Short mmCIF file of C-alpha atoms in Angstrom, two decimals:
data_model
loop_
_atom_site.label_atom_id
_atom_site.label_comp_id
_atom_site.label_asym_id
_atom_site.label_seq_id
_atom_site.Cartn_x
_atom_site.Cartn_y
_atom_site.Cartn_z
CA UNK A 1 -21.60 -8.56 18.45
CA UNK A 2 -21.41 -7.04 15.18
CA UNK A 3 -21.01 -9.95 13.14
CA UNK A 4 -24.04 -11.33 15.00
CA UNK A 5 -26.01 -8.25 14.56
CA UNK A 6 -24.99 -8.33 10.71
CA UNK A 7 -25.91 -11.73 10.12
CA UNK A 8 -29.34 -10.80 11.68
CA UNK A 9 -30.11 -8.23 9.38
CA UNK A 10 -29.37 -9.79 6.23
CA UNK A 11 -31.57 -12.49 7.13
CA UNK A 12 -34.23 -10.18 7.94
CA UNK A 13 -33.94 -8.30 4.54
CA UNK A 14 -33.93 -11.97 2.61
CA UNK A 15 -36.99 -12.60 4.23
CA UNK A 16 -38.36 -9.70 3.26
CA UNK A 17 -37.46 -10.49 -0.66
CA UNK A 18 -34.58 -7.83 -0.58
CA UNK A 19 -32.14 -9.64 -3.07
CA UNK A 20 -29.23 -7.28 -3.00
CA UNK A 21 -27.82 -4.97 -0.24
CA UNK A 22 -24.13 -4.15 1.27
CA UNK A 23 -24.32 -3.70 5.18
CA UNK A 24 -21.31 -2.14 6.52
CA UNK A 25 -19.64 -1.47 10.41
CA UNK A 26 -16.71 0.11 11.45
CA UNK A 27 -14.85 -3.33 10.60
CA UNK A 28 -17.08 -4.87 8.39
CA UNK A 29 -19.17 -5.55 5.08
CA UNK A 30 -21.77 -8.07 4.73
CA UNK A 31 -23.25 -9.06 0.77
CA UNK A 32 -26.48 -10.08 0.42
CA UNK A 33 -26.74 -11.21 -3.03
CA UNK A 34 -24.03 -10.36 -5.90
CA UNK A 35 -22.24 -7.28 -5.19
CA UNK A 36 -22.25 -4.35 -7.90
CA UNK A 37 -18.73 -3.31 -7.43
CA UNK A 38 -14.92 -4.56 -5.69
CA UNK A 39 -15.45 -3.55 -2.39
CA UNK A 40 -12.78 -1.03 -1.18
CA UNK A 41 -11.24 -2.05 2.46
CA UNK A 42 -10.72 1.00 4.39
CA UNK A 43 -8.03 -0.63 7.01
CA UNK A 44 -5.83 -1.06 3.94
CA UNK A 45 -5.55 2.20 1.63
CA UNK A 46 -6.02 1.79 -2.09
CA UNK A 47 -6.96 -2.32 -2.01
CA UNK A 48 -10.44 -3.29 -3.08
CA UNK A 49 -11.21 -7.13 -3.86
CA UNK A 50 -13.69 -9.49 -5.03
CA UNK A 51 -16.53 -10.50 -2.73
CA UNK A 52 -18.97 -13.06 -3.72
CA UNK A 53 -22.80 -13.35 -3.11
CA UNK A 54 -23.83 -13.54 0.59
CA UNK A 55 -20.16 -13.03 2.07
CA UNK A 56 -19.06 -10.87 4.40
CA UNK A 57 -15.33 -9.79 5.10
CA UNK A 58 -14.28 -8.35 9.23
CA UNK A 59 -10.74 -6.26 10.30
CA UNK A 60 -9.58 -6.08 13.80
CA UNK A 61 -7.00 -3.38 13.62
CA UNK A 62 -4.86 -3.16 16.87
CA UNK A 63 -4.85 0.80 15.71
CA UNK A 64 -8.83 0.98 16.73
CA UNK A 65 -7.80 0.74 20.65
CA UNK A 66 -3.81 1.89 20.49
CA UNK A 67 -2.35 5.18 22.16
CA UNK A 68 0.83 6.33 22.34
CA UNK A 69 2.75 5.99 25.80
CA UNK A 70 6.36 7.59 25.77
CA UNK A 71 7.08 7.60 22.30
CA UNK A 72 5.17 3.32 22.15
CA UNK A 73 2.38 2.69 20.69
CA UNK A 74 0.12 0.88 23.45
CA UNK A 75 -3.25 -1.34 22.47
CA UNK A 76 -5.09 -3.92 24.54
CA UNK A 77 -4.31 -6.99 22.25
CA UNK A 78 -2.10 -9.84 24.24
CA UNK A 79 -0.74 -13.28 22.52
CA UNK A 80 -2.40 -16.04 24.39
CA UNK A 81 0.82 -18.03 23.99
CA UNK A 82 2.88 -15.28 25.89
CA UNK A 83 0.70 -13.20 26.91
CA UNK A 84 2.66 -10.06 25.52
CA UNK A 85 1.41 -7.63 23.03
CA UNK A 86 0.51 -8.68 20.20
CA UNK A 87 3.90 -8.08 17.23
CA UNK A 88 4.02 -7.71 13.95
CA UNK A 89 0.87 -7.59 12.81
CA UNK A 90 -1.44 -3.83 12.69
CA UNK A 91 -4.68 -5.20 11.11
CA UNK A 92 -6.05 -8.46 9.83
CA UNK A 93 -9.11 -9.22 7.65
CA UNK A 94 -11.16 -12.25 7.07
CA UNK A 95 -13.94 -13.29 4.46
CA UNK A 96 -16.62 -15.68 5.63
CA UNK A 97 -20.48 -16.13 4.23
CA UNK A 98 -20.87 -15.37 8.33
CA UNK A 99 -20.20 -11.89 9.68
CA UNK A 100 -20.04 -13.31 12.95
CA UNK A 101 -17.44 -16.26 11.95
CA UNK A 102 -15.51 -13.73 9.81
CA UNK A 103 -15.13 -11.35 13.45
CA UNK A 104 -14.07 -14.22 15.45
CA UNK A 105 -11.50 -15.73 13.47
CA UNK A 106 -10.30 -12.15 12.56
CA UNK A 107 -10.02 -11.58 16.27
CA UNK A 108 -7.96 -15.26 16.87
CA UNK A 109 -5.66 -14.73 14.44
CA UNK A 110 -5.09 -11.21 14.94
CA UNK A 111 -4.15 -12.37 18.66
CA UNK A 112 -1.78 -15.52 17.39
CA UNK A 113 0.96 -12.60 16.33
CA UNK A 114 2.91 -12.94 13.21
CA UNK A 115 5.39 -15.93 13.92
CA UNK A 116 1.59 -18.21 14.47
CA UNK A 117 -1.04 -16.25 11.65
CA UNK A 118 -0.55 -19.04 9.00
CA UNK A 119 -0.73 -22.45 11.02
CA UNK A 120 -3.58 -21.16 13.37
CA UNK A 121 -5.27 -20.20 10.22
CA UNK A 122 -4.83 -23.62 8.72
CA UNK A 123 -6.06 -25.32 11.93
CA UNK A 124 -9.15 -23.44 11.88
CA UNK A 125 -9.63 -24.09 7.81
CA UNK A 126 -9.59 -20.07 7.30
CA UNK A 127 -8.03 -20.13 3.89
CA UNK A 128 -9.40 -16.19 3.12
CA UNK A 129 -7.40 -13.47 4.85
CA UNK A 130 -5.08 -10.27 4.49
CA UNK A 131 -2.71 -8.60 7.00
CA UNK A 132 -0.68 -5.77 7.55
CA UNK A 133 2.61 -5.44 9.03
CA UNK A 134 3.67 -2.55 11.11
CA UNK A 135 5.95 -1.46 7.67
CA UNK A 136 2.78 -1.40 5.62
CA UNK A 137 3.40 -4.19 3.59
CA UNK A 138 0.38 -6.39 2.81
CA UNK A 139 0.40 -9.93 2.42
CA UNK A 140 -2.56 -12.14 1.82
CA UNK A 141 -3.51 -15.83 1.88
CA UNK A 142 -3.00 -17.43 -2.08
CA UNK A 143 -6.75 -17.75 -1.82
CA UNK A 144 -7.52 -13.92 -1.32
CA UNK A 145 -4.63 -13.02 -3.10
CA UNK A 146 -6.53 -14.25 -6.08
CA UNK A 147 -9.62 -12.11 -5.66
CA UNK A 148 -7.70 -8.64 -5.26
CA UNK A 149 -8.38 -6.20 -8.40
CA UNK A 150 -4.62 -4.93 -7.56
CA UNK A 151 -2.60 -8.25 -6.84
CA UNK A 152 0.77 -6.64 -7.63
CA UNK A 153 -0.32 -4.16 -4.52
CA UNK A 154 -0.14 -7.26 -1.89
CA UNK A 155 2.45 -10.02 -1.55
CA UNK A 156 1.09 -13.73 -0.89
CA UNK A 157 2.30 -14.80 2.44
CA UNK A 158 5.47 -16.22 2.99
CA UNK A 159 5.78 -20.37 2.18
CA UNK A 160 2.52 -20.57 0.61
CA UNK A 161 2.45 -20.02 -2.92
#
């Protein structure tokens, strides 16, 4: 609903001849026109990358929703595949032109787990993303890796350089 809503308002200020503005949720940022500045992502401390005109990056961020039950930290995200939580993985981000496109596939490959993340993302042609592991190491797609202003902060994931 947020990517929706986002979407929605920047077409609303293009139509009404606004040619630059940053719209920001919880999870996301939309562009409308060039950005002035990197934009800082707040699920992933001290990483800020490159977003073009008219894009808009999402995070889903298993932390949002988790509590702690006897020592485990419990959150409503279940694997499809298995049906078990979902491993591996704290938060994942995508870029899109669409907010709404940027949520969803945020949200499908978020739920895919770790051992899935890169062949779901190349069946759905999402070639922008970044993900955290439960260690706090970063890794990122070769395409996002590309627009981060701190590359050396975030590995590229794992068999595709």
């Amino acid at each position: 609903a947020h990517g929706y809503g986002l979407d929605a308002a920047r077409l609303r200020l293009q139509e009404s001849g606004i040619r630059r503005a940053s719209l920001r949720t919880d999870n996301s940022v939309v562009w409308l026109g060039e950005p002035e500045q990197p934009t800082r992502l707040t699920h992933y401390p001290g990483i800020t990358l490159t977003l073009l005109a008219d894009e808009a990056i999402h995070t889903v961020s298993i932390l949002d929703y988790a509590y702690e039950l006897d020592g485990q930290a419990i959150h409503p995200y279940l694997n499809p595949f298995d049906g078990q939580p979902v491993q591996g993985i704290v938060s994942l981000s995508v870029i899109h032109p669409s907010a709404a496109t940027a949520a969803a596939q945020a949200q499908a490959l978020l739920l895919a787990s770790e051992a899935r993340l890169v062949q779901l993302a190349q069946q759905m042609d999402v070639s922008l993303y970044l993900w955290q592991r439960p260690d706090g190491q970063i890794l990122a797609s070769p395409a996002l890796h590309q627009r981060l202003t701190k590359p050396h902060a975030v590995q590229t994931l794992p068999g595709q350089e």
